[in-house]
PDB file of C-alpha atoms in Angstrom:
ATOM      1  CA  MET A 141     -70.962  64.531 316.620  1.00 48.00           C
ATOM      2  CA  PRO A 142     -71.829  62.356 313.197  1.00 66.00           C
ATOM      3  CA  GLU A 143     -69.079  61.338 310.550  1.00 69.00           C
ATOM      4  CA  PHE A 144     -69.823  63.842 308.228  1.00 70.00           C
ATOM      5  CA  LEU A 145     -70.303  66.807 310.154  1.00 74.00           C
ATOM      6  CA  ASN A 146     -67.308  65.879 311.737  1.00 79.00           C
ATOM      7  CA  LEU A 147     -65.700  65.957 308.233  1.00 82.00           C
ATOM      8  CA  LEU A 148     -67.323  69.567 307.302  1.00 83.00           C
ATOM      9  CA  SER A 149     -66.462  71.019 310.767  1.00 82.00           C
ATOM     10  CA  PHE A 150     -64.003  73.749 310.718  1.00 82.00           C
ATOM     11  CA  GLY A 151     -62.073  72.291 313.574  1.00 74.00           C
ATOM     12  CA  ASN A 152     -59.539  69.438 313.372  1.00 80.00           C
ATOM     13  CA  GLY A 153     -60.140  66.604 311.407  1.00 78.00           C
ATOM     14  CA  GLY A 154     -62.614  68.980 309.624  1.00 82.00           C
ATOM     15  CA  TRP A 155     -62.335  69.982 306.050  1.00 87.00           C
ATOM     16  CA  GLY A 156     -64.730  73.233 306.232  1.00 88.00           C
ATOM     17  CA  TYR A 157     -61.613  75.350 306.130  1.00 91.00           C
ATOM     18  CA  GLU A 158     -60.172  74.430 303.227  1.00 92.00           C
ATOM     19  CA  LEU A 159     -63.631  74.440 301.399  1.00 93.00           C
ATOM     20  CA  PHE A 160     -64.026  77.867 302.641  1.00 94.00           C
ATOM     21  CA  LYS A 161     -61.191  79.158 301.168  1.00 94.00           C
ATOM     22  CA  GLY A 162     -61.629  77.113 298.039  1.00 94.00           C
ATOM     23  CA  ALA A 163     -64.957  78.632 297.734  1.00 95.00           C
ATOM     24  CA  LEU A 164     -63.543  82.064 298.458  1.00 96.00           C
ATOM     25  CA  LEU A 165     -61.226  81.321 295.780  1.00 95.00           C
ATOM     26  CA  THR A 166     -63.332  80.575 293.193  1.00 95.00           C
ATOM     27  CA  LEU A 167     -65.505  83.647 293.675  1.00 95.00           C
ATOM     28  CA  THR A 168     -62.373  86.123 294.173  1.00 96.00           C
ATOM     29  CA  LEU A 169     -61.514  84.866 290.452  1.00 96.00           C
ATOM     30  CA  ALA A 170     -65.215  84.856 288.885  1.00 96.00           C
ATOM     31  CA  LEU A 171     -65.704  88.467 290.217  1.00 96.00           C
ATOM     32  CA  VAL A 172     -61.896  89.462 288.762  1.00 97.00           C
ATOM     33  CA  THR A 173     -62.473  88.022 285.319  1.00 97.00           C
ATOM     34  CA  PHE A 174     -65.788  88.799 284.910  1.00 97.00           C
ATOM     35  CA  PRO A 175     -65.538  92.720 284.302  1.00 96.00           C
ATOM     36  CA  PHE A 176     -62.194  91.962 282.109  1.00 96.00           C
ATOM     37  CA  GLY A 177     -64.590  89.711 279.835  1.00 96.00           C
ATOM     38  CA  ILE A 178     -67.205  91.784 279.556  1.00 96.00           C
ATOM     39  CA  GLY A 179     -65.426  95.086 279.449  1.00 96.00           C
ATOM     40  CA  PHE A 180     -63.262  93.304 276.508  1.00 97.00           C
ATOM     41  CA  GLY A 181     -66.202  92.256 274.784  1.00 96.00           C
ATOM     42  CA  PHE A 182     -67.818  95.399 274.896  1.00 96.00           C
ATOM     43  CA  LEU A 183     -65.069  96.528 273.065  1.00 95.00           C
ATOM     44  CA  LEU A 184     -64.568  94.081 270.663  1.00 96.00           C
ATOM     45  CA  ALA A 185     -68.050  94.302 269.923  1.00 95.00           C
ATOM     46  CA  LEU A 186     -67.739  97.967 268.780  1.00 93.00           C
ATOM     47  CA  ALA A 187     -64.244  97.104 267.129  1.00 94.00           C
ATOM     48  CA  GLN A 188     -66.747  94.832 264.581  1.00 93.00           C
ATOM     49  CA  ARG A 189     -68.971  97.930 264.223  1.00 91.00           C
ATOM     50  CA  SER A 190     -66.065  99.774 263.132  1.00 89.00           C
ATOM     51  CA  ARG A 191     -65.648 101.851 259.706  1.00 89.00           C
ATOM     52  CA  SER A 192     -62.168 100.185 259.407  1.00 92.00           C
ATOM     53  CA  LYS A 193     -61.813  96.785 257.763  1.00 93.00           C
ATOM     54  CA  VAL A 194     -58.825  96.153 259.505  1.00 95.00           C
ATOM     55  CA  THR A 195     -60.203  96.392 262.861  1.00 94.00           C
ATOM     56  CA  ARG A 196     -63.545  94.237 262.247  1.00 94.00           C
ATOM     57  CA  ASN A 197     -61.331  91.712 261.129  1.00 95.00           C
ATOM     58  CA  ALA A 198     -59.203  91.775 263.754  1.00 95.00           C
ATOM     59  CA  SER A 199     -62.107  91.546 266.430  1.00 95.00           C
ATOM     60  CA  LEU A 200     -64.141  88.566 264.030  1.00 94.00           C
ATOM     61  CA  ALA A 201     -60.963  86.768 264.089  1.00 95.00           C
ATOM     62  CA  PHE A 202     -60.389  86.757 267.883  1.00 95.00           C
ATOM     63  CA  THR A 203     -63.620  86.113 269.222  1.00 95.00           C
ATOM     64  CA  TRP A 204     -63.671  82.617 266.500  1.00 94.00           C
ATOM     65  CA  VAL A 205     -60.606  81.727 267.569  1.00 94.00           C
ATOM     66  CA  PHE A 206     -61.556  81.841 270.899  1.00 93.00           C
ATOM     67  CA  LYS A 207     -65.255  80.669 270.828  1.00 92.00           C
ATOM     68  CA  GLY A 208     -64.177  77.941 268.463  1.00 91.00           C
ATOM     69  CA  LEU A 209     -61.054  76.392 271.114  1.00 90.00           C
ATOM     70  CA  PRO A 210     -62.432  74.470 274.211  1.00 92.00           C
ATOM     71  CA  GLU A 211     -61.519  76.601 277.806  1.00 92.00           C
ATOM     72  CA  LEU A 212     -59.020  74.158 279.031  1.00 92.00           C
ATOM     73  CA  LEU A 213     -56.753  74.324 275.809  1.00 94.00           C
ATOM     74  CA  THR A 214     -57.041  77.979 276.261  1.00 93.00           C
ATOM     75  CA  LEU A 215     -55.949  77.800 279.749  1.00 93.00           C
ATOM     76  CA  PHE A 216     -53.175  75.643 278.964  1.00 93.00           C
ATOM     77  CA  LEU A 217     -51.813  77.828 276.112  1.00 92.00           C
ATOM     78  CA  VAL A 218     -51.972  80.745 278.292  1.00 91.00           C
ATOM     79  CA  PHE A 219     -50.904  79.197 281.350  1.00 90.00           C
ATOM     80  CA  TYR A 220     -47.818  76.764 279.422  1.00 90.00           C
ATOM     81  CA  GLY A 221     -47.476  78.531 276.066  1.00 88.00           C
ATOM     82  CA  VAL A 222     -47.429  82.279 277.345  1.00 86.00           C
ATOM     83  CA  GLN A 223     -44.639  81.354 279.711  1.00 84.00           C
ATOM     84  CA  ILE A 224     -42.793  79.597 277.771  1.00 84.00           C
ATOM     85  CA  GLY A 225     -42.494  82.260 275.284  1.00 84.00           C
ATOM     86  CA  MET A 226     -41.696  85.166 277.668  1.00 80.00           C
ATOM     87  CA  ARG A 227     -39.204  82.867 279.136  1.00 77.00           C
ATOM     88  CA  SER A 228     -37.572  82.104 275.358  1.00 79.00           C
ATOM     89  CA  LEU A 229     -37.670  85.906 274.863  1.00 78.00           C
ATOM     90  CA  PHE A 230     -36.055  86.761 278.199  1.00 73.00           C
ATOM     91  CA  ALA A 231     -32.870  84.093 277.676  1.00 70.00           C
ATOM     92  CA  ALA A 232     -32.224  86.405 274.692  1.00 73.00           C
ATOM     93  CA  ILE A 233     -32.325  89.433 275.701  1.00 77.00           C
ATOM     94  CA  ALA A 234     -31.782  89.352 279.036  1.00 69.00           C
ATOM     95  CA  PRO A 235     -30.556  85.978 280.214  1.00 74.00           C
ATOM     96  CA  GLY A 236     -30.535  85.174 284.275  1.00 70.00           C
ATOM     97  CA  ILE A 237     -34.321  86.444 284.593  1.00 73.00           C
ATOM     98  CA  ILE A 238     -36.795  83.736 285.224  1.00 73.00           C
ATOM     99  CA  ILE A 239     -40.712  84.464 284.267  1.00 75.00           C
ATOM    100  CA  GLU A 240     -43.063  82.708 286.516  1.00 81.00           C
ATOM    101  CA  ILE A 241     -46.630  83.369 285.169  1.00 84.00           C
ATOM    102  CA  PRO A 242     -48.944  83.251 288.379  1.00 89.00           C
ATOM    103  CA  ALA A 243     -51.802  80.640 288.300  1.00 90.00           C
ATOM    104  CA  PHE A 244     -54.242  83.110 288.799  1.00 94.00           C
ATOM    105  CA  LEU A 245     -53.618  85.509 286.346  1.00 93.00           C
ATOM    106  CA  ALA A 246     -53.411  83.058 283.917  1.00 92.00           C
ATOM    107  CA  GLY A 247     -56.940  81.794 284.776  1.00 94.00           C
ATOM    108  CA  VAL A 248     -57.924  85.649 284.617  1.00 95.00           C
ATOM    109  CA  VAL A 249     -56.643  86.161 281.231  1.00 95.00           C
ATOM    110  CA  ALA A 250     -57.646  82.440 280.246  1.00 94.00           C
ATOM    111  CA  LEU A 251     -61.310  82.756 281.244  1.00 96.00           C
ATOM    112  CA  GLY A 252     -61.500  86.537 280.446  1.00 96.00           C
ATOM    113  CA  VAL A 253     -60.398  86.485 276.621  1.00 96.00           C
ATOM    114  CA  VAL A 254     -62.884  83.437 276.414  1.00 96.00           C
ATOM    115  CA  ASN A 255     -65.984  85.255 278.068  1.00 96.00           C
ATOM    116  CA  ALA A 256     -64.914  88.375 276.353  1.00 96.00           C
ATOM    117  CA  SER A 257     -65.642  86.748 272.738  1.00 96.00           C
ATOM    118  CA  TYR A 258     -69.189  85.674 273.865  1.00 96.00           C
ATOM    119  CA  ALA A 259     -69.753  88.433 275.614  1.00 96.00           C
ATOM    120  CA  SER A 260     -69.350  90.329 272.336  1.00 95.00           C
ATOM    121  CA  GLU A 261     -72.248  88.694 270.850  1.00 94.00           C
ATOM    122  CA  VAL A 262     -74.277  90.301 273.887  1.00 95.00           C
ATOM    123  CA  TRP A 263     -73.131  93.341 273.006  1.00 95.00           C
ATOM    124  CA  LEU A 264     -73.935  93.160 268.916  1.00 94.00           C
ATOM    125  CA  GLY A 265     -77.555  91.695 269.676  1.00 93.00           C
ATOM    126  CA  ALA A 266     -78.078  94.550 272.112  1.00 92.00           C
ATOM    127  CA  PHE A 267     -76.601  97.050 269.665  1.00 91.00           C
ATOM    128  CA  THR A 268     -79.245  96.189 267.202  1.00 89.00           C
ATOM    129  CA  THR A 269     -82.089  97.165 269.522  1.00 88.00           C
ATOM    130  CA  VAL A 270     -81.053 100.939 269.738  1.00 86.00           C
ATOM    131  CA  PRO A 271     -82.616 102.499 267.221  1.00 86.00           C
ATOM    132  CA  HIS A 272     -80.560 105.092 264.564  1.00 85.00           C
ATOM    133  CA  GLY A 273     -83.292 107.952 265.575  1.00 84.00           C
ATOM    134  CA  GLN A 274     -81.385 107.879 269.107  1.00 84.00           C
ATOM    135  CA  TYR A 275     -77.741 108.410 267.169  1.00 83.00           C
ATOM    136  CA  ALA A 276     -79.260 111.452 265.305  1.00 84.00           C
ATOM    137  CA  ALA A 277     -80.982 112.985 268.477  1.00 85.00           C
ATOM    138  CA  ALA A 278     -77.904 113.086 270.285  1.00 85.00           C
ATOM    139  CA  ALA A 279     -75.773 114.480 267.037  1.00 84.00           C
ATOM    140  CA  ALA A 280     -78.497 117.219 267.006  1.00 85.00           C
ATOM    141  CA  LEU A 281     -78.269 118.325 270.520  1.00 82.00           C
ATOM    142  CA  GLY A 282     -74.094 118.584 269.613  1.00 85.00           C
ATOM    143  CA  LEU A 283     -73.044 115.809 272.102  1.00 84.00           C
ATOM    144  CA  PRO A 284     -69.707 114.026 270.936  1.00 87.00           C
ATOM    145  CA  ARG A 285     -69.487 110.726 270.439  1.00 84.00           C
ATOM    146  CA  HIS A 286     -67.981 109.533 273.730  1.00 83.00           C
ATOM    147  CA  LEU A 287     -70.993 111.256 275.470  1.00 86.00           C
ATOM    148  CA  THR A 288     -73.370 109.971 273.102  1.00 86.00           C
ATOM    149  CA  MET A 289     -72.538 106.259 273.723  1.00 85.00           C
ATOM    150  CA  ARG A 290     -71.911 107.340 277.627  1.00 86.00           C
ATOM    151  CA  LEU A 291     -75.179 109.009 278.432  1.00 84.00           C
ATOM    152  CA  VAL A 292     -77.709 107.689 275.086  1.00 85.00           C
ATOM    153  CA  VAL A 293     -76.721 104.674 274.241  1.00 87.00           C
ATOM    154  CA  PHE A 294     -74.990 103.039 276.443  1.00 88.00           C
ATOM    155  CA  PRO A 295     -77.763 102.683 279.397  1.00 87.00           C
ATOM    156  CA  GLN A 296     -80.049 101.382 277.101  1.00 88.00           C
ATOM    157  CA  LEU A 297     -77.448  98.575 275.678  1.00 89.00           C
ATOM    158  CA  LEU A 298     -77.358  97.350 279.400  1.00 90.00           C
ATOM    159  CA  ARG A 299     -81.087  96.955 279.822  1.00 90.00           C
ATOM    160  CA  VAL A 300     -80.937  94.781 276.899  1.00 91.00           C
ATOM    161  CA  ALA A 301     -77.810  92.467 277.588  1.00 93.00           C
ATOM    162  CA  LEU A 302     -78.489  92.266 281.136  1.00 93.00           C
ATOM    163  CA  PRO A 303     -80.102  88.484 280.750  1.00 93.00           C
ATOM    164  CA  GLY A 304     -77.413  87.517 278.584  1.00 94.00           C
ATOM    165  CA  ILE A 305     -74.500  89.380 280.754  1.00 95.00           C
ATOM    166  CA  GLY A 306     -76.274  87.330 283.406  1.00 94.00           C
ATOM    167  CA  ASN A 307     -76.146  83.634 282.032  1.00 95.00           C
ATOM    168  CA  LEU A 308     -71.924  84.647 280.803  1.00 96.00           C
ATOM    169  CA  TRP A 309     -71.797  85.134 284.584  1.00 96.00           C
ATOM    170  CA  LEU A 310     -73.072  81.842 285.609  1.00 94.00           C
ATOM    171  CA  VAL A 311     -71.154  80.140 282.619  1.00 95.00           C
ATOM    172  CA  LEU A 312     -67.811  81.528 284.243  1.00 95.00           C
ATOM    173  CA  LEU A 313     -68.837  81.072 287.671  1.00 94.00           C
ATOM    174  CA  LYS A 314     -68.255  77.061 286.595  1.00 92.00           C
ATOM    175  CA  ASP A 315     -65.833  77.354 284.574  1.00 93.00           C
ATOM    176  CA  THR A 316     -63.737  78.617 287.195  1.00 94.00           C
ATOM    177  CA  SER A 317     -63.291  74.956 288.077  1.00 92.00           C
ATOM    178  CA  LEU A 318     -60.892  74.437 284.852  1.00 92.00           C
ATOM    179  CA  VAL A 319     -58.228  76.370 286.888  1.00 92.00           C
ATOM    180  CA  SER A 320     -57.516  73.208 289.275  1.00 90.00           C
ATOM    181  CA  VAL A 321     -55.761  71.699 286.573  1.00 90.00           C
ATOM    182  CA  ILE A 322     -52.798  74.364 286.807  1.00 89.00           C
ATOM    183  CA  SER A 323     -52.949  73.886 290.661  1.00 85.00           C
ATOM    184  CA  LEU A 324     -54.877  77.103 291.770  1.00 89.00           C
ATOM    185  CA  ALA A 325     -56.791  75.912 295.067  1.00 89.00           C
ATOM    186  CA  GLU A 326     -60.540  77.265 294.229  1.00 92.00           C
ATOM    187  CA  LEU A 327     -63.356  74.855 295.437  1.00 93.00           C
ATOM    188  CA  MET A 328     -62.970  72.033 293.264  1.00 93.00           C
ATOM    189  CA  ARG A 329     -59.283  71.334 293.728  1.00 92.00           C
ATOM    190  CA  MET A 330     -60.221  71.296 297.874  1.00 93.00           C
ATOM    191  CA  THR A 331     -63.025  68.867 297.027  1.00 93.00           C
ATOM    192  CA  GLN A 332     -60.932  66.780 295.403  1.00 93.00           C
ATOM    193  CA  ALA A 333     -58.346  66.854 297.820  1.00 92.00           C
ATOM    194  CA  ALA A 334     -60.848  66.379 300.468  1.00 91.00           C
ATOM    195  CA  ALA A 335     -62.314  63.743 298.615  1.00 90.00           C
ATOM    196  CA  GLY A 336     -59.254  61.533 298.023  1.00 90.00           C
ATOM    197  CA  THR A 337     -57.707  61.769 301.559  1.00 89.00           C
ATOM    198  CA  THR A 338     -61.056  60.673 303.364  1.00 88.00           C
ATOM    199  CA  LYS A 339     -62.677  58.541 300.397  1.00 90.00           C
ATOM    200  CA  GLN A 340     -65.785  60.290 301.571  1.00 90.00           C
ATOM    201  CA  TYR A 341     -66.097  60.822 297.799  1.00 90.00           C
ATOM    202  CA  PHE A 342     -70.117  61.371 297.549  1.00 92.00           C
ATOM    203  CA  LEU A 343     -70.211  63.747 300.760  1.00 91.00           C
ATOM    204  CA  PHE A 344     -67.552  66.430 299.527  1.00 93.00           C
ATOM    205  CA  TYR A 345     -68.861  66.142 295.943  1.00 94.00           C
ATOM    206  CA  ILE A 346     -72.480  66.644 297.018  1.00 94.00           C
ATOM    207  CA  THR A 347     -71.460  69.634 299.560  1.00 94.00           C
ATOM    208  CA  ALA A 348     -69.559  70.971 296.283  1.00 94.00           C
ATOM    209  CA  PHE A 349     -72.952  71.003 294.502  1.00 94.00           C
ATOM    210  CA  MET A 350     -74.498  72.600 296.811  1.00 95.00           C
ATOM    211  CA  ILE A 351     -72.008  75.291 297.204  1.00 95.00           C
ATOM    212  CA  TYR A 352     -72.342  76.132 293.239  1.00 95.00           C
ATOM    213  CA  LEU A 353     -76.000  75.807 293.547  1.00 95.00           C
ATOM    214  CA  LEU A 354     -76.078  78.684 296.336  1.00 95.00           C
ATOM    215  CA  ILE A 355     -73.315  80.951 294.888  1.00 94.00           C
ATOM    216  CA  SER A 356     -75.783  80.459 291.097  1.00 94.00           C
ATOM    217  CA  ALA A 357     -79.226  80.981 293.160  1.00 95.00           C
ATOM    218  CA  VAL A 358     -77.583  84.348 294.905  1.00 95.00           C
ATOM    219  CA  SER A 359     -76.201  85.693 291.549  1.00 94.00           C
ATOM    220  CA  GLY A 360     -79.362  84.462 289.769  1.00 92.00           C
ATOM    221  CA  GLU A 361     -81.597  86.976 292.295  1.00 94.00           C
ATOM    222  CA  VAL A 362     -78.765  89.754 292.043  1.00 94.00           C
ATOM    223  CA  PHE A 363     -79.196  90.111 287.850  1.00 93.00           C
ATOM    224  CA  ALA A 364     -83.110  89.578 288.308  1.00 92.00           C
ATOM    225  CA  TYR A 365     -83.024  92.684 291.090  1.00 92.00           C
ATOM    226  CA  LEU A 366     -80.620  94.242 288.385  1.00 90.00           C
ATOM    227  CA  GLU A 367     -83.134  93.759 285.268  1.00 89.00           C
ATOM    228  CA  ARG A 368     -86.189  94.469 287.055  1.00 87.00           C
ATOM    229  CA  ARG A 369     -84.111  98.140 288.738  1.00 85.00           C
ATOM    230  CA  SER A 370     -82.855  98.767 284.661  1.00 82.00           C
ATOM    231  CA  ALA A 371     -86.281  98.252 283.007  1.00 77.00           C
ATOM    232  CA  ARG A 372     -88.129 101.200 285.821  1.00 75.00           C
ATOM    233  CA  GLY A 373     -90.197 103.649 284.162  1.00 62.00           C
ATOM    234  CA  LEU A 374     -90.650 101.196 280.903  1.00 64.00           C
ATOM    235  CA  GLU A 375     -94.318 100.868 279.771  1.00 50.00           C
ATOM    236  CA  ARG A 376     -95.174  97.046 279.907  1.00 51.00           C
ATOM    237  CA  GLU A 377     -96.714  95.100 277.748  1.00 47.00           C
ATOM    238  CA  ALA A 378    -100.039  93.690 278.622  1.00 39.00           C
TER     239      ALA A 378
END
């Protein structure tokens, strides 16, 4: 068996199982973070459309901060900063309690708030495409605000927002590699371990490249299908 196949195998001396576990953790992290980021982003968009000036300004400040910070710095602030703050708080009110933030949770929160900041812009752009008459028609039918949003507005928002949401998923997928710096054994960290141990840097980094490319290609097809499905029944322009 060629040496590179042996190194990528799942048997003794191979790193296939480690790379598979790393890729699985990368996908898990992205799949857990994505709904949180998109959902929180939707709430931020609603807040920016609120009649309350305080609510609007709070949402704008949140998105401004986390769009301006590097994702890596946000990750460090959540994993180290929040952990230190919580330990100081509990040391004052409940001495002896040790607080540890799991790396996975820190990754979800840090990447999620950054994703939410950008998602809010996608949702806000989608809101501008819904005619005001849709709200007026729903009110004329006696629909309460929550049903108007769920049954009338949101399906239209989702159709328009899907391309942007798909792009945010791909960005998030790549950003998951950042959590390797807080010792979470995702794909990039396992690739680095394999490359460092075997000194076969090109082999393992090109393998990681192919894995990311495969996931991105499949993701692109999934979102393309969702876009086609959401556009069913719409008259296509010639």
